[in-house]
Amino acid sequence: MTMTRTLGVPGAHLSYEVRGAGPVLLLLGSPMGIAAFAPLADALVGDYTVVTHDPRGIAGSALDDPEQDSTPELRADDVAALLDVVGTDTADVFGSSGGAVTGLALVERHPERVRTLVAHEPPLLELLPDAADRRAMVDDIVETFHREGAEAAWWKFMAGSGLAGDGDGDAPVAAPDEPSPMDLVDSARFFAHELRHTTRYVPGTRALASGPARVVVGIGADSGALETYRTSMALCELLGSLPVEFPGEHVGFLERPEEFADVLRKVLSSPVA
């Protein structure tokens, strides 16, 4: 049975869902929310109490101030509030793309709340040797959105990330398909208030490596051509660890949820990443 609820947090009202039974596992995206993680959540309910939510300002999570930016730190505090409301001190966390960045911020800001974080392909562009070029690329995408609209911005986003405009990726709307009104709102939120903050986040390596939480970096088996493969490998180098391979590409959890869930279970149940 899936229960959909609303949680008031400073500046927002978060829509979240709880399903299953067992240890608490949070599935985090950004901008992806509840709908995108439903297949993976359904595949995990036999082993976990799975919590999903729409990040602040996305889909069902309304903001008091629509112009407020979405930072990894702010989203991490929202996740800590979700842990409080579901009545658990600690949880396992799976975050993908921008959600992986949220998870890293959660480990830094609330380290005692996380048992294991699986950070799947975080777009940490500042860790790359060509960070200045990547920063300029993001600025160009945002400027394209303001000048030409969401569809043009999504084309640039997918080309720049290596997704080659195939319609996949961590996005509430996939160009060039016809967007819904909610897709357009979420796209505007993503480009105007979220993308820069997520890609410019720099994790505190010492806090991640020496804290109580175990941090595992996940990479899609078919993600070798993506920017998020490079950023994930850069994070592994900083942490002195090896990545765990998951099925598929950047959104393997959406395309192959059962296989993806099998790997995630093994990672979470293993004492060593």
CSV table of C-alpha atoms in Angstrom, one decimal:
chain,number,residue,atom,x,y,z
A,1,MET,CA,0.0,0.0,0.0
A,2,THR,CA,1.4,3.4,-1.0
A,3,MET,CA,0.6,6.4,1.2
A,4,THR,CA,0.9,9.9,-0.3
A,5,ARG,CA,1.3,12.7,2.2
A,6,THR,CA,2.4,16.3,2.6
A,7,LEU,CA,5.1,17.7,4.9
A,8,GLY,CA,5.6,21.4,5.7
A,9,VAL,CA,9.2,22.5,5.8
A,10,PRO,CA,10.6,26.0,5.9
A,11,GLY,CA,9.5,27.7,2.7
A,12,ALA,CA,7.8,24.7,1.1
A,13,HIS,CA,5.3,21.9,1.3
A,14,LEU,CA,6.8,18.5,0.2
A,15,SER,CA,4.8,15.8,-1.4
A,16,TYR,CA,6.1,12.4,-0.4
A,17,GLU,CA,5.1,8.7,-0.6
A,18,VAL,CA,5.8,5.8,1.7
A,19,ARG,CA,5.4,2.2,0.7
A,20,GLY,CA,6.6,-1.3,1.8
A,21,ALA,CA,8.0,-2.5,5.2
A,22,GLY,CA,11.4,-2.9,6.7
A,23,PRO,CA,14.4,-0.6,7.1
A,24,VAL,CA,13.9,2.9,5.6
A,25,LEU,CA,15.3,3.5,2.2
A,26,LEU,CA,15.1,7.0,0.6
A,27,LEU,CA,15.2,7.3,-3.2
A,28,LEU,CA,16.3,10.8,-4.2
A,29,GLY,CA,16.3,12.6,-7.5
A,30,SER,CA,16.6,16.2,-8.6
A,31,PRO,CA,14.7,17.3,-10.5
A,32,MET,CA,13.2,13.8,-10.8
A,33,GLY,CA,10.6,13.1,-8.2
A,34,ILE,CA,8.0,10.5,-7.1
A,35,ALA,CA,6.8,9.4,-10.5
A,36,ALA,CA,10.2,8.6,-11.9
A,37,PHE,CA,11.2,6.5,-8.9
A,38,ALA,CA,7.9,4.5,-8.7
A,39,PRO,CA,9.1,1.5,-10.7
A,40,LEU,CA,12.3,1.1,-8.6
A,41,ALA,CA,10.3,1.7,-5.3
A,42,ASP,CA,7.8,-1.0,-6.3
A,43,ALA,CA,10.7,-3.4,-6.9
A,44,LEU,CA,12.1,-2.8,-3.4
A,45,VAL,CA,9.0,-2.8,-1.2
A,46,GLY,CA,9.5,-6.4,-0.2
A,47,ASP,CA,12.7,-5.5,1.6
A,48,TYR,CA,12.4,-1.8,2.6
A,49,THR,CA,10.1,0.9,3.7
A,50,VAL,CA,10.7,3.1,0.6
A,51,VAL,CA,10.3,6.8,0.8
A,52,THR,CA,10.1,9.0,-2.3
A,53,HIS,CA,9.3,12.7,-2.7
A,54,ASP,CA,9.1,15.5,-5.2
A,55,PRO,CA,12.0,17.9,-4.5
A,56,ARG,CA,10.9,21.4,-3.4
A,57,GLY,CA,9.4,23.4,-6.3
A,58,ILE,CA,9.0,20.3,-8.5
A,59,ALA,CA,5.6,18.6,-9.3
A,60,GLY,CA,3.6,18.3,-6.1
A,61,SER,CA,6.0,20.1,-3.7
A,62,ALA,CA,4.9,23.8,-3.7
A,63,LEU,CA,7.0,26.7,-2.7
A,64,ASP,CA,6.0,29.7,-0.6
A,65,ASP,CA,8.4,31.8,-2.8
A,66,PRO,CA,8.5,30.5,-6.5
A,67,GLU,CA,11.7,32.5,-7.0
A,68,GLN,CA,13.6,30.7,-4.3
A,69,ASP,CA,16.7,28.8,-5.6
A,70,SER,CA,17.1,25.0,-4.9
A,71,THR,CA,20.5,24.2,-3.4
A,72,PRO,CA,21.8,20.8,-2.4
A,73,GLU,CA,22.0,22.0,1.2
A,74,LEU,CA,18.4,23.1,1.3
A,75,ARG,CA,17.3,19.9,-0.3
A,76,ALA,CA,19.4,17.9,2.2
A,77,ASP,CA,17.6,19.6,5.1
A,78,ASP,CA,14.3,18.7,3.5
A,79,VAL,CA,15.4,15.1,3.4
A,80,ALA,CA,16.4,15.2,7.1
A,81,ALA,CA,12.9,16.5,7.8
A,82,LEU,CA,11.4,13.6,5.9
A,83,LEU,CA,13.4,11.2,8.1
A,84,ASP,CA,11.9,12.8,11.1
A,85,VAL,CA,8.3,12.6,9.9
A,86,VAL,CA,8.6,8.9,9.0
A,87,GLY,CA,10.0,8.2,12.5
A,88,THR,CA,13.5,7.0,11.8
A,89,ASP,CA,16.9,8.2,13.1
A,90,THR,CA,18.8,6.7,10.2
A,91,ALA,CA,18.2,5.4,6.7
A,92,ASP,CA,19.9,4.1,3.6
A,93,VAL,CA,19.8,6.6,0.8
A,94,PHE,CA,19.9,6.1,-3.0
A,95,GLY,CA,20.3,9.3,-5.0
A,96,SER,CA,20.7,9.6,-8.7
A,97,SER,CA,22.0,12.6,-10.7
A,98,GLY,CA,21.0,15.8,-8.8
A,99,GLY,CA,19.6,13.5,-6.2
A,100,ALA,CA,23.0,12.0,-5.6
A,101,VAL,CA,24.3,15.6,-5.0
A,102,THR,CA,21.5,16.0,-2.5
A,103,GLY,CA,22.6,12.8,-0.8
A,104,LEU,CA,26.2,14.0,-0.6
A,105,ALA,CA,25.0,17.2,1.0
A,106,LEU,CA,22.9,15.2,3.4
A,107,VAL,CA,25.9,13.1,4.5
A,108,GLU,CA,27.9,16.3,5.1
A,109,ARG,CA,25.1,18.2,7.0
A,110,HIS,CA,23.4,15.3,8.8
A,111,PRO,CA,26.0,12.5,8.8
A,112,GLU,CA,24.4,10.6,11.7
A,113,ARG,CA,21.2,10.2,9.7
A,114,VAL,CA,22.7,8.1,6.9
A,115,ARG,CA,23.8,4.5,7.0
A,116,THR,CA,24.8,4.0,3.4
A,117,LEU,CA,24.5,6.5,0.6
A,118,VAL,CA,24.6,5.2,-2.9
A,119,ALA,CA,25.5,8.3,-5.1
A,120,HIS,CA,24.6,7.3,-8.6
A,121,GLU,CA,26.2,9.5,-11.3
A,122,PRO,CA,26.3,12.8,-9.4
A,123,PRO,CA,27.0,15.7,-11.9
A,124,LEU,CA,29.8,17.3,-9.9
A,125,LEU,CA,31.2,19.3,-12.7
A,126,GLU,CA,33.6,21.2,-10.5
A,127,LEU,CA,35.6,18.1,-9.9
A,128,LEU,CA,36.6,17.8,-13.6
A,129,PRO,CA,39.9,19.2,-15.0
A,130,ASP,CA,37.8,21.2,-17.5
A,131,ALA,CA,35.5,22.6,-14.9
A,132,ALA,CA,35.7,26.1,-16.2
A,133,ASP,CA,34.4,24.9,-19.6
A,134,ARG,CA,31.7,22.9,-18.0
A,135,ARG,CA,30.6,25.9,-15.9
A,136,ALA,CA,30.4,27.9,-19.1
A,137,MET,CA,28.3,25.2,-20.7
A,138,VAL,CA,25.8,25.3,-17.8
A,139,ASP,CA,25.6,29.1,-18.0
A,140,ASP,CA,24.9,28.8,-21.7
A,141,ILE,CA,22.1,26.3,-21.1
A,142,VAL,CA,20.5,28.6,-18.5
A,143,GLU,CA,20.8,31.6,-20.8
A,144,THR,CA,19.3,29.6,-23.7
A,145,PHE,CA,16.3,28.8,-21.5
A,146,HIS,CA,15.7,32.5,-20.7
A,147,ARG,CA,16.2,33.5,-24.3
A,148,GLU,CA,14.6,30.6,-26.3
A,149,GLY,CA,12.7,28.5,-23.8
A,150,ALA,CA,12.8,25.0,-22.3
A,151,GLU,CA,12.9,22.9,-25.5
A,152,ALA,CA,16.1,24.6,-26.8
A,153,ALA,CA,17.6,24.4,-23.3
A,154,TRP,CA,16.9,20.7,-23.1
A,155,TRP,CA,18.5,20.0,-26.4
A,156,LYS,CA,21.7,21.8,-25.2
A,157,PHE,CA,21.5,20.0,-21.8
A,158,MET,CA,21.3,16.6,-23.4
A,159,ALA,CA,24.0,17.3,-25.9
A,160,GLY,CA,26.3,18.7,-23.3
A,161,SER,CA,25.8,15.8,-20.9
A,162,GLY,CA,26.4,13.2,-23.6
A,163,LEU,CA,22.8,12.0,-23.8
A,164,ALA,CA,22.8,13.1,-27.5
A,165,GLY,CA,19.2,14.3,-27.5
A,166,ASP,CA,17.8,10.8,-27.1
A,167,GLY,CA,15.1,11.9,-24.6
A,168,ASP,CA,16.7,10.2,-21.6
A,169,GLY,CA,18.1,11.8,-18.5
A,170,ASP,CA,17.2,13.3,-15.2
A,171,ALA,CA,14.6,15.7,-16.5
A,172,PRO,CA,10.9,16.3,-15.8
A,173,VAL,CA,10.3,16.6,-19.5
A,174,ALA,CA,12.3,15.0,-22.3
A,175,ALA,CA,12.7,17.2,-25.5
A,176,PRO,CA,11.5,17.0,-28.1
A,177,ASP,CA,8.3,15.3,-26.9
A,178,GLU,CA,5.3,17.5,-26.4
A,179,PRO,CA,5.5,18.8,-22.7
A,180,SER,CA,2.6,18.9,-20.3
A,181,PRO,CA,1.9,22.1,-18.5
A,182,MET,CA,3.5,20.6,-15.4
A,183,ASP,CA,6.6,19.6,-17.5
A,184,LEU,CA,7.0,23.3,-18.5
A,185,VAL,CA,6.7,24.5,-14.9
A,186,ASP,CA,9.2,22.0,-13.7
A,187,SER,CA,11.6,22.7,-16.6
A,188,ALA,CA,11.5,26.4,-15.8
A,189,ARG,CA,12.2,25.6,-12.1
A,190,PHE,CA,15.1,23.3,-13.1
A,191,PHE,CA,16.9,25.7,-15.5
A,192,ALA,CA,16.2,29.0,-13.6
A,193,HIS,CA,16.7,27.9,-10.0
A,194,GLU,CA,18.4,24.5,-9.7
A,195,LEU,CA,20.8,23.4,-12.4
A,196,ARG,CA,23.7,25.9,-11.5
A,197,HIS,CA,23.5,25.1,-7.8
A,198,THR,CA,23.6,21.4,-8.3
A,199,THR,CA,26.4,21.2,-10.8
A,200,ARG,CA,28.6,23.7,-8.9
A,201,TYR,CA,28.4,21.8,-5.6
A,202,VAL,CA,31.8,20.8,-4.3
A,203,PRO,CA,31.6,17.9,-1.8
A,204,GLY,CA,33.7,17.9,1.4
A,205,THR,CA,35.9,14.9,0.8
A,206,ARG,CA,37.1,14.6,4.4
A,207,ALA,CA,33.6,14.7,5.8
A,208,LEU,CA,32.4,12.0,3.3
A,209,ALA,CA,35.4,9.7,3.8
A,210,SER,CA,35.7,10.0,7.6
A,211,GLY,CA,32.1,10.3,8.8
A,212,PRO,CA,29.9,7.5,10.1
A,213,ALA,CA,28.0,7.1,6.8
A,214,ARG,CA,29.3,4.8,4.1
A,215,VAL,CA,29.4,6.5,0.7
A,216,VAL,CA,29.3,4.3,-2.5
A,217,VAL,CA,29.6,5.7,-6.0
A,218,GLY,CA,27.4,4.1,-8.6
A,219,ILE,CA,27.9,4.2,-12.4
A,220,GLY,CA,25.7,2.9,-15.2
A,221,ALA,CA,27.2,0.0,-17.2
A,222,ASP,CA,26.3,1.9,-20.4
A,223,SER,CA,27.3,5.4,-19.2
A,224,GLY,CA,30.8,5.5,-20.4
A,225,ALA,CA,30.1,8.4,-22.9
A,226,LEU,CA,28.3,10.6,-20.4
A,227,GLU,CA,29.6,13.5,-18.4
A,228,THR,CA,28.3,11.9,-15.2
A,229,TYR,CA,30.7,9.0,-15.8
A,230,ARG,CA,33.6,11.4,-15.7
A,231,THR,CA,32.2,13.1,-12.6
A,232,SER,CA,31.5,9.8,-10.8
A,233,MET,CA,35.1,8.6,-11.5
A,234,ALA,CA,36.4,11.9,-10.2
A,235,LEU,CA,34.5,11.5,-7.0
A,236,CYS,CA,35.8,7.9,-6.6
A,237,GLU,CA,39.3,9.2,-7.0
A,238,LEU,CA,38.8,11.8,-4.3
A,239,LEU,CA,37.3,9.1,-1.9
A,240,GLY,CA,39.9,6.5,-2.8
A,241,SER,CA,37.2,4.0,-3.7
A,242,LEU,CA,36.0,2.0,-6.7
A,243,PRO,CA,32.5,2.5,-8.3
A,244,VAL,CA,29.7,0.0,-8.3
A,245,GLU,CA,28.3,-0.8,-11.7
A,246,PHE,CA,24.5,-0.6,-12.1
A,247,PRO,CA,22.4,-1.8,-15.1
A,248,GLY,CA,21.8,0.6,-17.9
A,249,GLU,CA,22.7,4.2,-18.4
A,250,HIS,CA,22.0,7.3,-16.4
A,251,VAL,CA,18.3,6.4,-15.8
A,252,GLY,CA,18.8,2.6,-15.6
A,253,PHE,CA,16.6,2.6,-12.5
A,254,LEU,CA,13.7,3.8,-14.7
A,255,GLU,CA,14.4,1.5,-17.6
A,256,ARG,CA,15.4,-1.7,-15.8
A,257,PRO,CA,14.0,-1.4,-12.3
A,258,GLU,CA,14.1,-5.0,-11.3
A,259,GLU,CA,17.7,-5.6,-12.3
A,260,PHE,CA,18.7,-2.2,-10.8
A,261,ALA,CA,16.9,-3.1,-7.5
A,262,ASP,CA,18.9,-6.4,-7.3
A,263,VAL,CA,22.2,-4.6,-7.5
A,264,LEU,CA,21.1,-2.0,-5.0
A,265,ARG,CA,20.0,-4.6,-2.5
A,266,LYS,CA,23.4,-6.3,-2.7
A,267,VAL,CA,25.2,-3.0,-2.2
A,268,LEU,CA,23.1,-2.0,0.8
A,269,SER,CA,23.5,-5.5,2.4
A,270,SER,CA,27.2,-5.7,1.9
A,271,PRO,CA,29.6,-4.4,4.6
A,272,VAL,CA,32.1,-3.4,1.9
A,273,ALA,CA,31.3,-1.4,-1.2
